[in-house]
CSV table of C-alpha atoms in Angstrom, one decimal:
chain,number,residue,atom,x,y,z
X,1,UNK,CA,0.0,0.0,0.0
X,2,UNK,CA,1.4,3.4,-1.0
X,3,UNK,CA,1.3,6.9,1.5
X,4,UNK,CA,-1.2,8.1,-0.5
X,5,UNK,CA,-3.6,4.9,0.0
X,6,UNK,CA,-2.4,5.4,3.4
X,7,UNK,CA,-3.5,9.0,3.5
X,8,UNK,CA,-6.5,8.2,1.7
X,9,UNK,CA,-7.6,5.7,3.9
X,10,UNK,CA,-7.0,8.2,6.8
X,11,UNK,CA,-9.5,11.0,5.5
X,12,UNK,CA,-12.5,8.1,5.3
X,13,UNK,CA,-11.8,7.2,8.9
X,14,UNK,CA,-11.3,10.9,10.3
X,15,UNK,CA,-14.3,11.6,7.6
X,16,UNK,CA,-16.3,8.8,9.5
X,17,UNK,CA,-15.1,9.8,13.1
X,18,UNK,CA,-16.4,12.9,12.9
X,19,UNK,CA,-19.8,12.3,12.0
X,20,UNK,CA,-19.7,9.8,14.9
X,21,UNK,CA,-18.5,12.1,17.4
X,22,UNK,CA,-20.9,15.3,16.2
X,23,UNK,CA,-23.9,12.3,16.9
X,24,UNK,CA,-22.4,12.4,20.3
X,25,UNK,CA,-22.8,16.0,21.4
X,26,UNK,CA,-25.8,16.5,23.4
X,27,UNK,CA,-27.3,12.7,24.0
X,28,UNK,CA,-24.1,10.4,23.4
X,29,UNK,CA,-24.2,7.4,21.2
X,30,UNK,CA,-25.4,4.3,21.3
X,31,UNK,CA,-23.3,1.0,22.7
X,32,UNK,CA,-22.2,0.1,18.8
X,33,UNK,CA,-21.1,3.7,18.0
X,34,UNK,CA,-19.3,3.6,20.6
X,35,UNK,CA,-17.6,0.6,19.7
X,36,UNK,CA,-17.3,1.7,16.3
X,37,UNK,CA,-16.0,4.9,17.3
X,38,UNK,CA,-13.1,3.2,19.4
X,39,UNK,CA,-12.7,1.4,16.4
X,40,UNK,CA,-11.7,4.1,14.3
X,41,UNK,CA,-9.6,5.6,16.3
X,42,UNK,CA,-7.3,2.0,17.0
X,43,UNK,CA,-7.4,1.9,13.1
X,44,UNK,CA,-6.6,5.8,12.6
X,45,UNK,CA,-3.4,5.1,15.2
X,46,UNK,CA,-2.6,2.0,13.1
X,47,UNK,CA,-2.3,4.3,10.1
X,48,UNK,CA,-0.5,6.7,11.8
X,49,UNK,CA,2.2,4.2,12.9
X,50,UNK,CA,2.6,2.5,9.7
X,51,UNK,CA,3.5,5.9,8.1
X,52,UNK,CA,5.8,7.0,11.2
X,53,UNK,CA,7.6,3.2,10.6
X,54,UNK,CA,7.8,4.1,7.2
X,55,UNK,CA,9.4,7.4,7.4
X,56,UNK,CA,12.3,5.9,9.6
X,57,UNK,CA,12.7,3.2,6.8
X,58,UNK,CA,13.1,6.0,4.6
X,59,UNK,CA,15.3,8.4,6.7
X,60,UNK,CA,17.8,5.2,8.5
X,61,UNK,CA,17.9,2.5,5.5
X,62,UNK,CA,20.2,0.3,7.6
X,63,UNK,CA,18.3,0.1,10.9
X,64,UNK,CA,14.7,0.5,10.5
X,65,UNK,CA,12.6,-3.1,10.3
X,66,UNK,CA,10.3,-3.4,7.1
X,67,UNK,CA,7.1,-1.5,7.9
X,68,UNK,CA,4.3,-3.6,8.6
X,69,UNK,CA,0.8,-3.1,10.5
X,70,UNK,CA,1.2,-3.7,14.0
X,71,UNK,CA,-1.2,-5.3,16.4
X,72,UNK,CA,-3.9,-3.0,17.9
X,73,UNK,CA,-2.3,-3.9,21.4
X,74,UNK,CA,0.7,-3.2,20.4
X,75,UNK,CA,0.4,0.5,19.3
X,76,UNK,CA,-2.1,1.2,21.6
X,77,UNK,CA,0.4,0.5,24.8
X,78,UNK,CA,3.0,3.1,23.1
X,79,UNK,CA,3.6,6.4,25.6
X,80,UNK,CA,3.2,9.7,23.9
């Protein structure tokens, strides 16, 4: 998958996050929004870490592992 799939795929879950989350103002959202809304956001990090594992391919050739998706638990659990 190229950045710009990555990208793309990005925009439909941010597009899709934020019609969940302006459901949410005022009365919340149901138990499965909610779910899929937690969702999203482990996918959107997913994303994010694939194109971060990428750019350290890119910038340090010799050291950096092959870029690969990485387990929900996994980039959940990383410190910010």
């Amino acid at each position: 998958m190229a950045d710009d799939d990555i990208f793309g795929r990005i925009d439909q879950l941010v597009d899709e996050e934020r019609e969940l989350r302006s459901r949410a103002v005022g009365s919340g959202l149901s138990d499965s929004d909610s779910q899929r809304l937690r969702h999203l956001e482990e996918r959107l990090d997913q994303c994010w870490d694939l194109l971060r594992q990428r750019r350290a391919r890119d910038d340090f050739p010799d050291n950096a592992e092959e870029p690969a998706v990485r387990p929900v638990d996994e980039v959940e659990s990383y410190r910010q």
